[in-house]
CSV table of C-alpha atoms and ligand atoms in Angstrom, one decimal:
chain,number,residue,atom,x,y,z
A,1,MET,CA,184.4,18.6,25.5
A,2,LYS,CA,185.4,22.0,27.1
A,3,ASN,CA,184.4,25.2,25.4
A,4,LEU,CA,183.8,28.7,26.4
A,5,MET,CA,180.4,29.7,25.1
A,6,ASN,CA,178.7,32.9,24.4
A,7,ILE,CA,175.8,33.9,26.3
A,8,LYS,CA,173.0,35.0,23.8
A,9,SER,CA,170.3,36.1,26.5
A,10,GLN,CA,169.3,35.4,30.2
A,11,LYS,CA,166.3,36.0,31.8
A,12,GLN,CA,164.5,35.1,35.1
A,13,ILE,CA,161.3,33.0,34.3
A,14,ALA,CA,160.1,31.9,37.8
A,15,ASP,CA,161.1,32.1,41.4
A,16,HIS,CA,164.8,31.7,41.7
A,17,ILE,CA,164.6,30.1,38.1
A,18,TYR,CA,166.6,31.3,35.2
A,19,GLU,CA,166.7,30.6,31.6
A,20,MET,CA,170.0,31.0,29.8
A,21,VAL,CA,170.7,30.9,25.8
A,22,LEU,CA,174.1,30.0,24.8
A,23,GLU,CA,175.8,29.8,21.5
A,24,GLY,CA,178.8,28.0,19.9
A,25,ASP,CA,179.8,25.0,17.8
A,26,ILE,CA,179.3,22.4,20.7
A,27,THR,CA,175.5,22.6,20.1
A,28,SER,CA,176.1,20.3,17.0
A,29,SER,CA,177.4,17.5,19.5
A,30,MET,CA,174.0,17.7,21.4
A,31,LYS,CA,171.9,15.0,20.2
A,32,THR,CA,170.0,13.0,22.9
A,33,PRO,CA,167.3,14.9,25.2
A,34,GLY,CA,167.9,14.3,28.9
A,35,GLN,CA,171.8,15.0,28.3
A,36,PHE,CA,173.3,17.6,30.6
A,37,VAL,CA,176.0,20.3,30.7
A,38,HIS,CA,178.7,20.8,33.2
A,39,VAL,CA,179.1,24.6,34.0
A,40,ARG,CA,182.2,26.2,35.5
A,41,VAL,CA,180.8,29.3,37.1
A,42,SER,CA,184.1,31.3,37.7
A,43,ASP,CA,188.0,31.1,37.2
A,44,SER,CA,188.5,32.1,40.8
A,45,THR,CA,188.8,29.1,43.3
A,46,GLU,CA,185.7,30.5,44.8
A,47,HIS,CA,183.1,28.7,42.7
A,48,VAL,CA,185.4,26.0,41.1
A,49,LEU,CA,183.3,23.2,41.4
A,50,ARG,CA,181.3,22.5,38.1
A,51,ARG,CA,177.5,22.4,38.2
A,52,PRO,CA,175.6,19.8,36.4
A,53,ILE,CA,172.4,21.6,34.6
A,54,SER,CA,170.1,19.9,31.9
A,55,ILE,CA,169.5,21.1,28.5
A,56,ALA,CA,166.1,22.3,27.9
A,57,ASP,CA,166.2,23.3,24.2
A,58,ILE,CA,168.5,22.5,21.3
A,59,ASN,CA,168.6,24.6,18.3
A,60,HIS,CA,171.0,23.5,15.7
A,61,GLU,CA,170.3,26.0,13.0
A,62,GLN,CA,171.3,28.7,15.1
A,63,SER,CA,173.8,26.7,17.1
A,64,GLN,CA,172.4,27.7,20.3
A,65,PHE,CA,171.0,25.7,23.3
A,66,THR,CA,169.0,26.6,26.6
A,67,ILE,CA,169.7,25.8,29.9
A,68,VAL,CA,167.2,26.4,32.8
A,69,TYR,CA,168.5,26.3,36.4
A,70,ARG,CA,167.5,27.3,39.9
A,71,ALA,CA,169.8,29.9,41.4
A,72,GLU,CA,170.0,28.7,45.1
A,73,GLY,CA,173.8,28.9,46.2
A,74,ALA,CA,176.6,31.3,45.5
A,75,GLY,CA,177.8,29.8,42.4
A,76,THR,CA,174.2,29.7,40.5
A,77,ARG,CA,173.5,33.2,42.1
A,78,LYS,CA,176.7,34.4,40.5
A,79,MET,CA,175.8,32.6,37.2
A,80,SER,CA,172.2,34.5,37.2
A,81,ALA,CA,174.1,37.8,37.2
A,82,LEU,CA,175.7,37.1,33.8
A,83,ARG,CA,174.4,39.2,30.9
A,84,THR,CA,174.5,38.9,27.2
A,85,GLY,CA,178.1,39.0,25.7
A,86,ASP,CA,179.5,37.2,28.8
A,87,SER,CA,181.0,33.8,28.5
A,88,LEU,CA,180.5,30.5,30.2
A,89,ASP,CA,183.0,27.7,30.5
A,90,ILE,CA,180.8,24.4,29.4
A,91,LEU,CA,181.5,20.7,29.2
A,92,SER,CA,179.0,19.0,27.2
A,93,PRO,CA,177.3,16.9,26.4
A,94,LEU,CA,177.4,14.6,29.4
A,95,GLY,CA,175.1,11.9,30.5
A,96,ASN,CA,172.6,9.1,28.9
A,97,GLY,CA,169.6,10.7,27.8
A,98,TYR,CA,165.9,9.4,27.2
A,99,PRO,CA,165.9,6.7,24.3
A,100,LEU,CA,163.4,8.0,21.6
A,101,GLU,CA,160.8,5.3,20.9
A,102,LYS,CA,158.3,5.5,18.1
A,103,ASN,CA,155.1,5.2,20.1
A,104,GLU,CA,151.5,6.3,19.6
A,105,HIS,CA,150.9,8.5,22.8
A,106,VAL,CA,153.3,8.9,25.6
A,107,LEU,CA,152.8,10.6,29.2
A,108,ILE,CA,155.4,13.2,30.1
A,109,VAL,CA,155.8,14.0,33.8
A,110,GLY,CA,158.3,16.8,35.4
A,111,GLY,CA,158.5,18.1,38.9
A,112,GLY,CA,159.9,21.4,39.6
A,113,ILE,CA,163.6,21.7,38.1
A,114,GLY,CA,163.1,18.5,36.6
A,115,VAL,CA,160.8,19.9,33.9
A,116,PRO,CA,163.5,21.7,31.6
A,117,PRO,CA,164.8,18.5,29.9
A,118,LEU,CA,161.3,17.3,29.1
A,119,TYR,CA,160.9,20.0,26.8
A,120,GLU,CA,163.7,19.1,24.6
A,121,LEU,CA,162.6,15.5,24.9
A,122,SER,CA,158.8,16.3,23.8
A,123,LYS,CA,160.0,18.4,20.7
A,124,GLN,CA,162.0,15.5,19.4
A,125,LEU,CA,159.1,12.9,20.1
A,126,ASN,CA,156.6,15.5,18.3
A,127,ARG,CA,158.9,15.5,15.3
A,128,LEU,CA,158.9,11.7,15.3
A,129,GLY,CA,155.1,12.1,15.3
A,130,VAL,CA,154.4,10.6,18.9
A,131,LYS,CA,151.6,12.5,20.5
A,132,THR,CA,152.6,13.7,24.1
A,133,THR,CA,150.7,14.7,26.9
A,134,HIS,CA,152.5,16.6,29.7
A,135,VAL,CA,151.7,16.8,33.5
A,136,LEU,CA,154.0,19.5,35.2
A,137,GLY,CA,154.0,19.5,39.1
A,138,PHE,CA,155.5,22.7,41.2
A,139,ASN,CA,154.9,23.8,44.9
A,140,SER,CA,153.2,27.3,44.0
A,141,LYS,CA,152.2,29.6,41.1
A,142,LYS,CA,155.3,31.5,41.5
A,143,ASP,CA,157.6,28.4,40.5
A,144,VAL,CA,155.7,27.6,37.3
A,145,PHE,CA,157.3,27.8,34.0
A,146,TYR,CA,157.2,26.6,30.5
A,147,GLU,CA,153.7,25.7,30.9
A,148,GLU,CA,152.9,27.5,27.4
A,149,LYS,CA,155.8,26.0,25.6
A,150,PHE,CA,154.7,22.5,26.5
A,151,ARG,CA,151.1,23.6,25.6
A,152,THR,CA,152.4,24.2,22.1
A,153,LEU,CA,153.5,20.5,21.9
A,154,GLY,CA,150.5,19.0,23.3
A,155,GLU,CA,147.8,18.6,26.0
A,156,THR,CA,149.6,20.2,29.2
A,157,HIS,CA,148.5,19.9,32.9
A,158,VAL,CA,149.8,21.7,35.7
A,159,ALA,CA,149.5,20.8,39.4
A,160,THR,CA,150.6,23.1,42.4
A,161,ALA,CA,151.0,21.6,45.9
A,162,ASP,CA,149.3,24.7,47.2
A,163,GLY,CA,146.6,25.1,44.5
A,164,SER,CA,147.7,28.4,43.3
A,165,CYS,CA,147.7,27.4,39.5
A,166,GLY,CA,146.3,24.3,38.1
A,167,THR,CA,144.9,21.2,40.2
A,168,GLU,CA,145.8,21.4,43.6
A,169,GLY,CA,147.8,18.7,44.7
A,170,PHE,CA,150.5,16.4,43.0
A,171,VAL,CA,151.2,15.1,39.6
A,172,THR,CA,149.6,11.9,40.5
A,173,ASP,CA,146.5,13.8,41.3
A,174,VAL,CA,146.5,14.8,37.9
A,175,ILE,CA,147.3,11.4,36.5
A,176,GLY,CA,144.6,9.5,38.2
A,177,ASP,CA,142.1,11.7,36.3
A,178,LEU,CA,143.5,11.3,32.8
A,179,LYS,CA,141.3,9.0,30.5
A,180,ASP,CA,143.8,8.4,27.7
A,181,ASP,CA,145.7,5.2,26.9
A,182,PHE,CA,149.5,5.7,27.1
A,183,ASP,CA,152.2,3.4,25.7
A,184,LEU,CA,155.0,4.8,27.9
A,185,PHE,CA,156.0,7.5,30.5
A,186,TYR,CA,158.9,9.5,30.6
A,187,ALA,CA,159.6,11.6,34.0
A,188,CYS,CA,162.1,13.7,35.5
A,189,GLY,CA,161.9,15.3,39.0
A,190,PRO,CA,162.4,14.7,42.9
A,191,LYS,CA,163.2,11.3,43.9
A,192,VAL,CA,159.9,10.9,46.0
A,193,MET,CA,157.9,11.7,42.5
A,194,LEU,CA,159.8,9.1,40.6
A,195,LYS,CA,159.1,6.4,43.2
A,196,VAL,CA,155.4,7.2,43.5
A,197,LEU,CA,155.3,7.1,39.7
A,198,SER,CA,157.2,4.0,39.2
A,199,GLU,CA,155.4,2.5,42.0
A,200,THR,CA,151.6,3.4,40.9
A,201,MET,CA,152.0,3.8,37.1
A,202,ASP,CA,150.7,0.6,35.4
A,203,LEU,CA,153.2,1.5,32.3
A,204,ASP,CA,156.7,1.0,31.6
A,205,GLY,CA,158.6,4.3,31.4
A,206,TYR,CA,162.2,6.1,31.8
A,207,ILE,CA,163.0,8.3,34.8
A,208,SER,CA,165.9,10.8,35.0
A,209,LEU,CA,167.5,11.1,38.6
A,210,GLU,CA,169.4,14.1,37.8
A,211,GLU,CA,168.3,15.9,40.9
A,212,ARG,CA,170.5,13.5,42.8
A,213,MET,CA,173.8,14.6,41.3
A,214,GLY,CA,176.6,16.7,42.8
A,215,CYS,CA,179.5,17.1,40.9
A,216,GLY,CA,177.7,15.5,37.7
A,217,PHE,CA,181.4,14.3,36.9
A,218,GLY,CA,181.9,11.0,38.7
A,219,VAL,CA,184.3,12.4,41.6
A,220,CYS,CA,182.1,13.4,44.7
A,221,TYR,CA,180.1,9.7,44.9
A,222,ALA,CA,177.1,12.0,45.9
A,223,CYS,CA,175.1,10.1,43.1
A,224,VAL,CA,175.9,6.6,44.0
A,225,CYS,CA,172.9,4.4,43.8
A,226,GLU,CA,171.6,1.0,44.3
A,227,THR,CA,170.6,-0.9,41.1
A,228,ALA,CA,167.6,-3.7,41.1
A,229,ARG,CA,170.3,-6.3,40.3
A,230,GLY,CA,172.2,-5.3,43.8
A,231,ASP,CA,175.1,-3.5,42.5
A,232,TYR,CA,176.2,-0.1,42.8
A,233,ILE,CA,176.6,2.6,40.2
A,234,LYS,CA,177.2,6.5,39.7
A,235,LEU,CA,174.0,8.2,38.4
A,236,CYS,CA,176.0,11.1,36.7
A,237,THR,CA,178.2,8.5,34.4
A,238,GLU,CA,175.6,5.8,34.0
A,239,GLY,CA,172.4,7.8,33.9
A,240,PRO,CA,170.9,10.1,34.6
A,241,VAL,CA,168.1,8.3,32.7
A,242,PHE,CA,167.2,4.7,33.4
A,243,ARG,CA,164.3,2.4,32.9
A,244,LYS,CA,161.8,2.2,35.3
A,245,GLY,CA,162.9,-0.3,38.0
A,246,GLU,CA,166.3,-0.6,37.2
A,247,ILE,CA,167.4,1.7,40.2
A,248,VAL,CA,166.2,1.0,43.9
A,249,LEU,CA,164.5,4.4,44.8
B,1,FES,FE1,179.6,13.3,41.7
B,1,FES,FE2,178.3,11.5,40.5
B,1,FES,S1,177.7,13.4,40.7
B,1,FES,S2,180.1,11.4,41.4
């Protein structure tokens, strides 16, 4: 469903990372964590391609939702200049999100711009009574965001590759030291992180491969992936969330 949404607020929360709150009726159709929206940045032909951006937070009471994105190309840089009161053309919600399973204790692992959809996921799991532990990985302190928000939902650890914040190293360095018993893991982040997690975690889990998406709309074929069955699928239309082992990473 295409909609013009009102921008309620926008702020920079880390290096090149922006958080935008949008308001509109379309929020009522957003239910599953891990889904994404399609943003059309401009009416000019210059940035006509839509950008897939994950949904970080849904607030049904106020008909608002939050997206967090990295401003790195011309389109998203233009988007980062939008202000309260401007509007944005959004197609939403798209993709298949994370199944919510009623477990006792789950591990949630995010890397970089893969972190945002896990916040809404953790909120919904906490509402179900599921205990969540979070491990968030970034390159450096300047890239860290949402650490405090995740802390309000459960134990939260941060790893940075250069050691400038939290544990020096990768999310797997933190996970190796955790003593808890987990029933399941949920992850979103770079493909290499998902691959290592899938191969080393002695746990079932769900991974989101949203980083691999281009158009996000089934037309560019940038997201085609091989499945463990040996056929090929488009992540944007059949994912981005899959059960561990379903996709060849
Ligand atoms: Fe373009 Fe899937 S991202 S076809």
